[in-house]
GROMACS .gro file of C-alpha atoms in nm:
model
  499
    1MET     CA    1  -0.350  -1.724   2.623
    2GLY     CA    2  -0.625  -1.968   2.717
    3PHE     CA    3  -0.885  -1.702   2.641
    4LEU     CA    4  -0.768  -1.693   2.276
    5ASN     CA    5  -0.857  -1.957   2.021
    6THR     CA    6  -0.492  -2.030   1.935
    7LYS     CA    7  -0.573  -2.327   1.710
    8ILE     CA    8  -0.781  -2.113   1.475
    9ILE     CA    9  -0.501  -1.851   1.475
   10PHE     CA   10  -0.230  -2.101   1.382
   11ARG     CA   11  -0.456  -2.274   1.130
   12PHE     CA   12  -0.518  -1.944   0.956
   13LEU     CA   13  -0.145  -1.869   0.953
   14GLY     CA   14  -0.102  -2.211   0.792
   15ILE     CA   15  -0.347  -2.119   0.515
   16THR     CA   16  -0.162  -1.789   0.466
   17ALA     CA   17   0.173  -1.969   0.432
   18ILE     CA   18   0.030  -2.227   0.189
   19LEU     CA   19  -0.111  -1.957  -0.038
   20ASN     CA   20   0.216  -1.762  -0.019
   21GLY     CA   21   0.410  -2.072  -0.118
   22LEU     CA   22   0.178  -2.137  -0.413
   23PHE     CA   23   0.243  -1.784  -0.536
   24MET     CA   24   0.617  -1.860  -0.522
   25PHE     CA   25   0.559  -2.151  -0.761
   26ILE     CA   26   0.424  -1.897  -1.013
   27ALA     CA   27   0.764  -1.724  -1.022
   28PHE     CA   28   0.954  -2.054  -1.065
   29PRO     CA   29   0.863  -2.130  -1.432
   30LEU     CA   30   0.971  -1.783  -1.540
   31SER     CA   31   1.308  -1.827  -1.371
   32LEU     CA   32   1.335  -2.178  -1.521
   33PHE     CA   33   1.257  -2.044  -1.869
   34HIS     CA   34   1.544  -1.794  -1.840
   35ASP     CA   35   1.771  -2.068  -1.701
   36GLU     CA   36   1.856  -1.864  -1.393
   37VAL     CA   37   2.053  -2.000  -1.099
   38ALA     CA   38   1.790  -1.838  -0.875
   39ARG     CA   39   1.522  -2.083  -0.997
   40TRP     CA   40   1.609  -2.351  -0.742
   41GLY     CA   41   1.610  -2.101  -0.458
   42ILE     CA   42   1.259  -1.989  -0.559
   43LEU     CA   43   1.138  -2.351  -0.590
   44ASN     CA   44   1.288  -2.455  -0.255
   45ALA     CA   45   1.139  -2.147  -0.089
   46GLY     CA   46   0.795  -2.243  -0.221
   47ILE     CA   47   0.829  -2.603  -0.102
   48ILE     CA   48   0.946  -2.498   0.246
   49THR     CA   49   0.671  -2.237   0.278
   50VAL     CA   50   0.394  -2.478   0.173
   51PHE     CA   51   0.534  -2.745   0.408
   52ILE     CA   52   0.532  -2.501   0.702
   53GLY     CA   53   0.177  -2.403   0.611
   54LEU     CA   54   0.060  -2.764   0.596
   55LEU     CA   55   0.210  -2.836   0.937
   56LEU     CA   56   0.037  -2.534   1.090
   57TYR     CA   57  -0.290  -2.626   0.922
   58PHE     CA   58  -0.316  -2.997   0.995
   59PHE     CA   59  -0.181  -2.987   1.350
   60ASN     CA   60  -0.427  -2.718   1.458
   61LYS     CA   61  -0.783  -2.844   1.425
   62PRO     CA   62  -1.006  -2.610   1.627
   63THR     CA   63  -1.325  -2.731   1.790
   64ASN     CA   64  -1.462  -2.377   1.781
   65THR     CA   65  -1.434  -2.206   1.442
   66ASN     CA   66  -1.570  -1.866   1.547
   67ILE     CA   67  -1.324  -1.579   1.509
   68GLN     CA   68  -1.368  -1.306   1.768
   69LYS     CA   69  -1.221  -0.956   1.743
   70LYS     CA   70  -0.907  -1.040   1.940
   71GLU     CA   71  -0.832  -1.339   1.718
   72GLY     CA   72  -0.901  -1.121   1.413
   73TYR     CA   73  -0.643  -0.859   1.509
   74LEU     CA   74  -0.384  -1.124   1.592
   75ILE     CA   75  -0.445  -1.317   1.271
   76VAL     CA   76  -0.408  -1.011   1.049
   77THR     CA   77  -0.088  -0.887   1.218
   78LEU     CA   78   0.071  -1.230   1.251
   79GLY     CA   79  -0.050  -1.313   0.899
   80TRP     CA   80   0.143  -1.016   0.761
   81LEU     CA   81   0.452  -1.123   0.956
   82THR     CA   82   0.408  -1.481   0.829
   83LEU     CA   83   0.395  -1.347   0.473
   84SER     CA   84   0.710  -1.141   0.527
   85ILE     CA   85   0.912  -1.413   0.702
   86THR     CA   86   0.830  -1.679   0.443
   87GLY     CA   87   0.829  -1.427   0.157
   88MET     CA   88   1.194  -1.340   0.206
   89LEU     CA   89   1.300  -1.704   0.149
   90PRO     CA   90   1.325  -1.668  -0.233
   91TYR     CA   91   1.567  -1.377  -0.182
   92LEU     CA   92   1.776  -1.562   0.075
   93LEU     CA   93   1.782  -1.911  -0.082
   94SER     CA   94   1.856  -1.777  -0.432
   95GLY     CA   95   2.135  -1.553  -0.301
   96ALA     CA   96   1.975  -1.251  -0.468
   97ILE     CA   97   1.959  -1.070  -0.131
   98PRO     CA   98   2.179  -1.276   0.106
   99ASN     CA   99   2.154  -1.033   0.398
  100LEU     CA  100   1.866  -1.116   0.637
  101THR     CA  101   1.789  -0.753   0.725
  102ASN     CA  102   1.784  -0.643   0.361
  103ALA     CA  103   1.574  -0.942   0.257
  104PHE     CA  104   1.315  -0.876   0.529
  105PHE     CA  105   1.304  -0.505   0.448
  106GLU     CA  106   1.253  -0.566   0.076
  107THR     CA  107   0.988  -0.830   0.145
  108LEU     CA  108   0.786  -0.626   0.394
  109SER     CA  109   0.819  -0.324   0.167
  110GLY     CA  110   0.662  -0.540  -0.102
  111TYR     CA  111   0.371  -0.679   0.100
  112SER     CA  112   0.299  -0.343   0.261
  113THR     CA  113   0.302  -0.190  -0.092
  114THR     CA  114   0.551   0.073   0.027
  115GLY     CA  115   0.796   0.026  -0.258
  116SER     CA  116   1.107   0.139  -0.069
  117SER     CA  117   1.403  -0.069  -0.183
  118ILE     CA  118   1.756  -0.162  -0.085
  119LEU     CA  119   1.844  -0.291  -0.435
  120THR     CA  120   2.110  -0.090  -0.617
  121ASP     CA  121   2.128  -0.295  -0.940
  122ILE     CA  122   1.767  -0.378  -1.025
  123GLU     CA  123   1.831  -0.462  -1.393
  124GLY     CA  124   2.102  -0.704  -1.281
  125MET     CA  125   1.860  -0.907  -1.066
  126PRO     CA  126   1.727  -1.242  -1.194
  127LYS     CA  127   1.390  -1.204  -1.369
  128GLY     CA  128   1.233  -1.469  -1.146
  129ILE     CA  129   1.328  -1.266  -0.838
  130LEU     CA  130   1.197  -0.940  -0.986
  131PHE     CA  131   0.873  -1.118  -1.072
  132TRP     CA  132   0.844  -1.251  -0.716
  133ARG     CA  133   0.916  -0.901  -0.589
  134SER     CA  134   0.620  -0.769  -0.789
  135ILE     CA  135   0.400  -1.057  -0.674
  136THR     CA  136   0.459  -0.953  -0.310
  137HIS     CA  137   0.310  -0.615  -0.408
  138TRP     CA  138   0.015  -0.775  -0.577
  139ILE     CA  139  -0.058  -1.003  -0.280
  140GLY     CA  140  -0.027  -0.719  -0.032
  141GLY     CA  141  -0.229  -0.472  -0.236
  142MET     CA  142  -0.569  -0.614  -0.166
  143GLY     CA  143  -0.447  -0.830   0.117
  144ILE     CA  144  -0.408  -1.204   0.107
  145ILE     CA  145  -0.626  -1.195   0.416
  146VAL     CA  146  -0.925  -1.087   0.204
  147LEU     CA  147  -0.843  -1.359  -0.048
  148THR     CA  148  -0.849  -1.614   0.230
  149ILE     CA  149  -1.185  -1.485   0.350
  150ALA     CA  150  -1.324  -1.585   0.013
  151ILE     CA  151  -1.231  -1.951   0.070
  152LEU     CA  152  -1.286  -1.970   0.447
  153PRO     CA  153  -1.649  -2.086   0.415
  154LEU     CA  154  -1.514  -2.403   0.252
  155LEU     CA  155  -1.327  -2.465   0.577
  156GLY     CA  156  -1.626  -2.388   0.798
  157ILE     CA  157  -1.482  -2.060   0.924
  158GLY     CA  158  -1.650  -1.717   0.919
  159GLY     CA  159  -1.446  -1.413   0.822
  160MET     CA  160  -1.625  -1.090   0.919
  161GLN     CA  161  -1.388  -1.014   1.208
  162LEU     CA  162  -1.090  -1.053   0.975
  163PHE     CA  163  -1.232  -0.812   0.721
  164MET     CA  164  -1.289  -0.553   0.993
  165ALA     CA  165  -0.930  -0.585   1.113
  166GLU     CA  166  -0.787  -0.583   0.760
  167ALA     CA  167  -0.991  -0.284   0.645
  168PRO     CA  168  -1.043  -0.067   0.956
  169GLY     CA  169  -1.109   0.257   0.765
  170PRO     CA  170  -1.416   0.473   0.830
  171SER     CA  171  -1.599   0.358   0.516
  172ALA     CA  172  -1.859   0.091   0.590
  173ASP     CA  173  -1.972   0.041   0.230
  174LYS     CA  174  -2.013  -0.320   0.121
  175LEU     CA  175  -2.066  -0.455  -0.227
  176HIS     CA  176  -2.275  -0.741  -0.096
  177PRO     CA  177  -2.415  -0.823   0.248
  178ARG     CA  178  -2.216  -1.147   0.270
  179ILE     CA  179  -1.851  -1.078   0.348
  180THR     CA  180  -1.722  -1.367   0.135
  181ASP     CA  181  -1.907  -1.234  -0.169
  182THR     CA  182  -1.759  -0.891  -0.099
  183ALA     CA  183  -1.409  -1.039  -0.095
  184LYS     CA  184  -1.470  -1.223  -0.422
  185ARG     CA  185  -1.599  -0.910  -0.595
  186LEU     CA  186  -1.305  -0.704  -0.468
  187TYR     CA  187  -1.058  -0.958  -0.604
  188LEU     CA  188  -1.241  -0.984  -0.936
  189ILE     CA  189  -1.208  -0.607  -0.983
  190TYR     CA  190  -0.843  -0.629  -0.875
  191VAL     CA  191  -0.761  -0.905  -1.125
  192VAL     CA  192  -0.949  -0.738  -1.411
  193LEU     CA  193  -0.771  -0.404  -1.356
  194THR     CA  194  -0.434  -0.581  -1.346
  195PHE     CA  195  -0.485  -0.763  -1.676
  196VAL     CA  196  -0.638  -0.463  -1.855
  197GLN     CA  197  -0.338  -0.250  -1.760
  198PHE     CA  198  -0.100  -0.530  -1.856
  199PHE     CA  199  -0.244  -0.548  -2.209
  200LEU     CA  200  -0.247  -0.169  -2.250
  201LEU     CA  201   0.117  -0.137  -2.138
  202LYS     CA  202   0.218  -0.416  -2.376
  203ILE     CA  203   0.041  -0.242  -2.665
  204ALA     CA  204   0.206   0.088  -2.565
  205GLY     CA  205   0.554  -0.058  -2.607
  206MET     CA  206   0.659  -0.234  -2.286
  207THR     CA  207   0.793  -0.588  -2.301
  208TRP     CA  208   0.546  -0.845  -2.166
  209PHE     CA  209   0.771  -0.895  -1.861
  210ASP     CA  210   0.789  -0.523  -1.778
  211ALA     CA  211   0.417  -0.482  -1.852
  212ILE     CA  212   0.297  -0.748  -1.605
  213ASN     CA  213   0.538  -0.633  -1.336
  214HIS     CA  214   0.436  -0.268  -1.366
  215ALA     CA  215   0.068  -0.361  -1.382
  216MET     CA  216   0.094  -0.553  -1.054
  217ALA     CA  217   0.288  -0.269  -0.893
  218THR     CA  218   0.038  -0.006  -1.014
  219VAL     CA  219  -0.291  -0.171  -0.920
  220SER     CA  220  -0.149  -0.255  -0.576
  221THR     CA  221  -0.017   0.105  -0.543
  222GLY     CA  222   0.318  -0.053  -0.464
  223GLY     CA  223   0.579   0.108  -0.687
  224PHE     CA  224   0.843  -0.161  -0.739
  225SER     CA  225   0.977  -0.126  -1.092
  226THR     CA  226   1.195  -0.352  -1.304
  227LYS     CA  227   1.403  -0.045  -1.394
  228ALA     CA  228   1.651   0.140  -1.173
  229ASP     CA  229   1.513   0.471  -1.304
  230SER     CA  230   1.155   0.357  -1.235
  231ILE     CA  231   0.907   0.504  -1.487
  232ALA     CA  232   1.161   0.773  -1.583
  233PHE     CA  233   1.304   0.494  -1.801
  234TYR     CA  234   1.000   0.555  -2.024
  235ASN     CA  235   1.026   0.935  -2.039
  236GLY     CA  236   1.048   0.907  -2.417
  237GLN     CA  237   0.721   0.710  -2.426
  238PRO     CA  238   0.449   0.940  -2.286
  239LEU     CA  239   0.167   0.692  -2.363
  240ILE     CA  240   0.310   0.444  -2.112
  241GLN     CA  241   0.322   0.712  -1.845
  242TYR     CA  242  -0.035   0.824  -1.915
  243ILE     CA  243  -0.161   0.466  -1.885
  244ILE     CA  244   0.010   0.432  -1.548
  245ILE     CA  245  -0.131   0.771  -1.438
  246VAL     CA  246  -0.486   0.651  -1.510
  247PHE     CA  247  -0.446   0.319  -1.331
  248MET     CA  248  -0.270   0.474  -1.030
  249PHE     CA  249  -0.568   0.707  -0.998
  250ILE     CA  250  -0.815   0.418  -1.026
  251ALA     CA  251  -0.618   0.212  -0.771
  252GLY     CA  252  -0.633   0.506  -0.529
  253THR     CA  253  -1.013   0.524  -0.567
  254ASN     CA  254  -1.252   0.339  -0.336
  255PHE     CA  255  -1.299  -0.007  -0.491
  256VAL     CA  256  -1.670   0.011  -0.410
  257LEU     CA  257  -1.697   0.312  -0.643
  258THR     CA  258  -1.495   0.128  -0.908
  259TYR     CA  259  -1.742  -0.158  -0.878
  260PHE     CA  260  -2.036   0.079  -0.927
  261ALA     CA  261  -1.864   0.242  -1.226
  262LEU     CA  262  -1.810  -0.097  -1.389
  263LYS     CA  263  -2.179  -0.175  -1.329
  264GLY     CA  264  -2.272   0.145  -1.514
  265LYS     CA  265  -2.375   0.339  -1.202
  266VAL     CA  266  -2.137   0.628  -1.274
  267GLN     CA  267  -2.361   0.878  -1.091
  268LYS     CA  268  -2.273   0.705  -0.763
  269VAL     CA  269  -1.906   0.783  -0.825
  270PHE     CA  270  -1.961   1.156  -0.867
  271GLN     CA  271  -2.205   1.165  -0.574
  272SER     CA  272  -1.920   1.054  -0.346
  273GLU     CA  273  -1.784   1.346  -0.146
  274GLU     CA  274  -1.449   1.174  -0.100
  275PHE     CA  275  -1.410   1.111  -0.474
  276LYS     CA  276  -1.480   1.477  -0.555
  277TYR     CA  277  -1.216   1.595  -0.306
  278TYR     CA  278  -0.973   1.331  -0.436
  279PHE     CA  279  -1.033   1.411  -0.805
  280PHE     CA  280  -1.030   1.790  -0.788
  281GLY     CA  281  -0.754   1.793  -0.526
  282VAL     CA  282  -0.522   1.595  -0.752
  283LEU     CA  283  -0.600   1.819  -1.051
  284SER     CA  284  -0.549   2.148  -0.865
  285ILE     CA  285  -0.225   2.043  -0.695
  286SER     CA  286  -0.092   1.903  -1.023
  287ALA     CA  287  -0.165   2.237  -1.191
  288ILE     CA  288   0.030   2.424  -0.923
  289VAL     CA  289   0.326   2.185  -0.954
  290ALA     CA  290   0.320   2.217  -1.335
  291LEU     CA  291   0.342   2.596  -1.302
  292VAL     CA  292   0.636   2.553  -1.061
  293ILE     CA  293   0.813   2.332  -1.314
  294LEU     CA  294   0.756   2.579  -1.597
  295PHE     CA  295   0.825   2.910  -1.426
  296SER     CA  296   0.995   2.874  -1.087
  297GLN     CA  297   1.312   2.676  -1.131
  298ASP     CA  298   1.664   2.692  -1.267
  299PRO     CA  299   1.646   2.623  -1.643
  300ASN     CA  300   1.989   2.457  -1.632
  301LEU     CA  301   1.881   2.210  -1.363
  302GLU     CA  302   1.933   1.844  -1.447
  303THR     CA  303   1.912   1.518  -1.249
  304THR     CA  304   1.992   1.154  -1.315
  305LEU     CA  305   1.625   1.118  -1.409
  306ALA     CA  306   1.511   1.310  -1.719
  307HIS     CA  307   1.394   1.646  -1.595
  308PRO     CA  308   1.072   1.803  -1.729
  309LYS     CA  309   1.243   2.142  -1.775
  310VAL     CA  310   1.512   1.983  -1.985
  311LEU     CA  311   1.243   1.824  -2.205
  312GLY     CA  312   1.118   2.178  -2.255
  313GLU     CA  313   0.749   2.127  -2.328
  314THR     CA  314   0.431   2.233  -2.151
  315GLU     CA  315   0.286   1.886  -2.206
  316SER     CA  316   0.589   1.731  -2.043
  317ALA     CA  317   0.557   1.954  -1.736
  318ILE     CA  318   0.186   1.872  -1.703
  319ARG     CA  319   0.252   1.498  -1.745
  320HIS     CA  320   0.536   1.486  -1.492
  321SER     CA  321   0.349   1.694  -1.235
  322LEU     CA  322   0.032   1.486  -1.277
  323PHE     CA  323   0.229   1.163  -1.258
  324MET     CA  324   0.424   1.254  -0.946
  325VAL     CA  325   0.127   1.406  -0.759
  326ILE     CA  326  -0.091   1.099  -0.822
  327SER     CA  327   0.200   0.868  -0.744
  328VAL     CA  328   0.253   1.029  -0.401
  329VAL     CA  329  -0.115   1.082  -0.314
  330THR     CA  330  -0.201   0.719  -0.396
  331THR     CA  331   0.123   0.610  -0.220
  332THR     CA  332   0.228   0.417  -0.532
  333GLY     CA  333   0.580   0.558  -0.537
  334PHE     CA  334   0.668   0.534  -0.907
  335VAL     CA  335   0.885   0.824  -1.023
  336THR     CA  336   0.941   1.000  -1.354
  337ALA     CA  337   1.162   1.274  -1.209
  338ASP     CA  338   1.321   1.390  -0.885
  339PHE     CA  339   1.064   1.627  -0.736
  340THR     CA  340   1.315   1.740  -0.471
  341MET     CA  341   1.500   1.921  -0.753
  342TRP     CA  342   1.194   2.120  -0.868
  343SER     CA  343   1.241   2.395  -0.603
  344PHE     CA  344   1.195   2.404  -0.227
  345PHE     CA  345   0.832   2.504  -0.275
  346ALA     CA  346   0.762   2.192  -0.483
  347THR     CA  347   0.942   1.975  -0.227
  348GLY     CA  348   0.725   2.127   0.046
  349ILE     CA  349   0.410   2.046  -0.152
  350PHE     CA  350   0.513   1.683  -0.197
  351PHE     CA  351   0.610   1.648   0.168
  352ALA     CA  352   0.260   1.769   0.262
  353LEU     CA  353   0.114   1.511   0.019
  354PHE     CA  354   0.292   1.237   0.217
  355PHE     CA  355   0.016   1.286   0.476
  356THR     CA  356  -0.287   1.265   0.247
  357GLY     CA  357  -0.325   0.913   0.113
  358GLY     CA  358  -0.582   0.788  -0.137
  359SER     CA  359  -0.944   0.694  -0.081
  360ALA     CA  360  -1.073   0.466   0.193
  361GLY     CA  361  -1.144   0.123   0.048
  362SER     CA  362  -0.853   0.150  -0.198
  363THR     CA  363  -0.512  -0.017  -0.198
  364SER     CA  364  -0.348   0.315  -0.104
  365GLY     CA  365  -0.175   0.373   0.227
  366GLY     CA  366  -0.158   0.695   0.424
  367ILE     CA  367  -0.419   0.877   0.630
  368LYS     CA  368  -0.688   0.867   0.354
  369VAL     CA  369  -0.889   1.153   0.205
  370VAL     CA  370  -1.212   1.077   0.392
  371ARG     CA  371  -1.043   1.123   0.728
  372HIS     CA  372  -0.919   1.465   0.624
  373ILE     CA  373  -1.269   1.561   0.510
  374VAL     CA  374  -1.426   1.459   0.841
  375MET     CA  375  -1.153   1.632   1.043
  376LEU     CA  376  -1.187   1.956   0.847
  377LYS     CA  377  -1.565   1.954   0.878
  378ASN     CA  378  -1.543   1.886   1.250
  379SER     CA  379  -1.292   2.172   1.290
  380PHE     CA  380  -1.521   2.420   1.112
  381LEU     CA  381  -1.810   2.308   1.330
  382GLU     CA  382  -1.601   2.386   1.638
  383PHE     CA  383  -1.587   2.750   1.520
  384LYS     CA  384  -1.966   2.752   1.491
  385LYS     CA  385  -2.004   2.595   1.835
  386ALA     CA  386  -1.779   2.864   1.980
  387LEU     CA  387  -2.039   3.121   1.870
  388HIS     CA  388  -2.340   2.901   1.950
  389PRO     CA  389  -2.235   2.683   2.245
  390ASN     CA  390  -2.582   2.533   2.295
  391ALA     CA  391  -2.630   2.431   1.933
  392ILE     CA  392  -2.617   2.064   1.838
  393ILE     CA  393  -2.451   2.057   1.495
  394PRO     CA  394  -2.349   1.713   1.371
  395VAL     CA  395  -2.076   1.642   1.115
  396ARG     CA  396  -2.234   1.542   0.784
  397TYR     CA  397  -2.064   1.334   0.516
  398ASP     CA  398  -2.226   1.234   0.186
  399GLY     CA  399  -2.546   1.392   0.314
  400LYS     CA  400  -2.558   1.170   0.624
  401THR     CA  401  -2.482   1.243   0.987
  402VAL     CA  402  -2.150   1.096   1.099
  403ASN     CA  403  -2.168   0.915   1.431
  404GLN     CA  404  -1.969   1.100   1.695
  405THR     CA  405  -1.783   0.779   1.778
  406ILE     CA  406  -1.647   0.767   1.422
  407VAL     CA  407  -1.540   1.132   1.446
  408PHE     CA  408  -1.353   1.058   1.770
  409ASN     CA  409  -1.195   0.750   1.609
  410ILE     CA  410  -1.070   0.957   1.314
  411LEU     CA  411  -0.933   1.230   1.540
  412SER     CA  412  -0.759   0.967   1.754
  413PHE     CA  413  -0.614   0.804   1.443
  414PHE     CA  414  -0.472   1.135   1.318
  415ILE     CA  415  -0.324   1.229   1.656
  416ILE     CA  416  -0.160   0.888   1.697
  417TYR     CA  417  -0.040   0.894   1.335
  418MET     CA  418   0.131   1.232   1.375
  419LEU     CA  419   0.270   1.136   1.717
  420ILE     CA  420   0.425   0.821   1.571
  421PHE     CA  421   0.567   1.025   1.283
  422ILE     CA  422   0.732   1.272   1.523
  423ILE     CA  423   0.872   0.998   1.749
  424ALA     CA  424   0.987   0.793   1.448
  425SER     CA  425   1.169   1.093   1.300
  426VAL     CA  426   1.358   1.147   1.626
  427ILE     CA  427   1.445   0.776   1.652
  428LEU     CA  428   1.575   0.770   1.293
  429THR     CA  429   1.806   1.065   1.366
  430PHE     CA  430   1.939   0.863   1.662
  431LEU     CA  431   1.991   0.569   1.422
  432GLY     CA  432   2.215   0.777   1.197
  433LEU     CA  433   1.999   0.970   0.950
  434ASP     CA  434   2.025   1.344   0.905
  435PHE     CA  435   1.717   1.544   1.008
  436ILE     CA  436   1.565   1.590   0.660
  437SER     CA  437   1.622   1.227   0.565
  438ALA     CA  438   1.474   1.111   0.897
  439LEU     CA  439   1.158   1.314   0.831
  440GLY     CA  440   1.135   1.168   0.481
  441ALA     CA  441   1.201   0.808   0.582
  442ALA     CA  442   0.951   0.825   0.869
  443ALA     CA  443   0.674   0.981   0.659
  444SER     CA  444   0.741   0.750   0.364
  445SER     CA  445   0.751   0.429   0.569
  446LEU     CA  446   0.447   0.511   0.782
  447GLY     CA  447   0.247   0.623   0.477
  448ASN     CA  448   0.370   0.332   0.258
  449ILE     CA  449   0.485   0.579  -0.008
  450GLY     CA  450   0.836   0.478  -0.122
  451PRO     CA  451   1.039   0.779  -0.240
  452ALA     CA  452   1.091   1.056   0.014
  453ILE     CA  453   1.326   1.349   0.067
  454GLY     CA  454   1.687   1.388   0.174
  455SER     CA  455   1.909   1.083   0.126
  456VAL     CA  456   1.600   0.870   0.051
  457SER     CA  457   1.480   1.092  -0.237
  458PRO     CA  458   1.339   0.954  -0.566
  459VAL     CA  459   1.692   0.909  -0.705
  460ASP     CA  460   1.817   0.729  -0.394
  461ASN     CA  461   1.705   0.426  -0.194
  462PHE     CA  462   1.721   0.279   0.157
  463ALA     CA  463   2.035   0.065   0.107
  464HIS     CA  464   2.257   0.302   0.303
  465LEU     CA  465   2.048   0.288   0.621
  466SER     CA  466   2.188   0.100   0.920
  467ASN     CA  467   2.039  -0.240   1.001
  468ALA     CA  468   1.862  -0.095   1.303
  469ALA     CA  469   1.708   0.181   1.090
  470LYS     CA  470   1.590  -0.075   0.833
  471TRP     CA  471   1.419  -0.288   1.100
  472PHE     CA  472   1.257   0.021   1.247
  473CYS     CA  473   1.133   0.137   0.905
  474SER     CA  474   0.999  -0.214   0.849
  475PHE     CA  475   0.794  -0.180   1.169
  476LEU     CA  476   0.662   0.157   1.049
  477MET     CA  477   0.565   0.003   0.715
  478LEU     CA  478   0.373  -0.274   0.891
  479ILE     CA  479   0.173  -0.051   1.124
  480GLY     CA  480   0.111   0.196   0.840
  481ARG     CA  481  -0.018  -0.079   0.611
  482LEU     CA  482  -0.258  -0.208   0.878
  483GLU     CA  483  -0.369   0.145   0.975
  484LEU     CA  484  -0.209   0.166   1.321
  485PHE     CA  485  -0.482   0.030   1.548
  486THR     CA  486  -0.468  -0.329   1.418
  487VAL     CA  487  -0.106  -0.365   1.529
  488LEU     CA  488  -0.079  -0.116   1.816
  489ILE     CA  489  -0.377  -0.268   1.999
  490LEU     CA  490  -0.162  -0.579   2.053
  491PHE     CA  491   0.072  -0.371   2.271
  492THR     CA  492  -0.204  -0.264   2.510
  493PRO     CA  493  -0.246  -0.450   2.842
  494PHE     CA  494  -0.625  -0.472   2.812
  495PHE     CA  495  -0.596  -0.670   2.488
  496TRP     CA  496  -0.440  -0.956   2.680
  497ARG     CA  497  -0.696  -0.958   2.960
  498LYS     CA  498  -0.955  -1.233   2.955
  499ASN     CA  499  -1.248  -0.992   2.969
   0.00000   0.00000   0.00000
């Protein structure tokens, strides 16, 4: 590993651990206020994490502070693992989740903003632990790596390679030419959205504790709730659900467009081809699902979550369909009802949505809308080329020609994504899941969605999976969160060659 700048890698992991530990200290006062036994576990976890970070930081002083691509990929992947390994300490030391496998799964599910859970009694958990659980979402949503980029100049370290590894999507838009200023603007938007939603949810009737937790889980498109029934707990309070619908949609939108909208440049938002597909796609699919709810299901059907048909109103059907479609498309994972009970047709629609994802440059997981647009356009052009083999017809996106290299990259991403999904589904059947549940768990974990189908449906969770299945789903969540290439490139032999 002499060809890698290991000191800069370990120093960065030290910074990551220090920041993670400081976030743990935020959860401690809340737990102390409620006089919870878990408070000392949270405090000790923060102290240990900061201490580990300080050791890594001060004992690794690099002479060369340049970060090359290889270091960037390693730092991002190892940084996420550092977050997850240290982040599970509050669960373990407090005794809230004493099992190592479960604690790691819950932690990585938080940082990857997947929202899959192994907890069966959420309301019975200490408030300090639930708050920490939501913080892991909030950290992972934008990426603590981007946060660290904003302070790296103070340490004499440049961060462009890290940003490229952390956000490897096809969108190259920047808010500002300097990467540190970009990171600061992204986080400012992130913080503002979180606090605006927090205040709106509080006004709408949530307690302040539930409001801040749900705000962090929404803006990060994470989906951890403080209620076992998720947002179905608030089925009698439509305003709360509409607020979450709006902020899930915003969180699934490219943050660059959000920035332009806040600056008053709304025309830039509606000029975006991806946004138009995202906006009208969500509306049209929601309309279809609403019609399914109203006309194509058993009127006597009920679930443990309040069912739209039982509520018996057109508004309710529209709200539930809109909520669930946006929740799945943005990979947030909140639920107001069990969509697997709305008919096989509705279940098929939602399973297809597992493979969409939100916008590039958002906190959403999944394949992303822009990739689908480019793939579809390229496919239609192949039909034209079949008729006119000598014609040179480039793929155009937002009125500009897309470089062929980017098209190949997107096609490669999709092929690898689907290949991993197929292989993962087979492996999960080997690890004990039935076929439908294996498909759901694989798609949900890889797309960072949360609720799935089968035994991991919106009314179930991942607690019943074997330890091996939980570790495997954790791996899927990690590579899905970092968009495949960032992690998988580490398993290639040419990555470890000197040249």
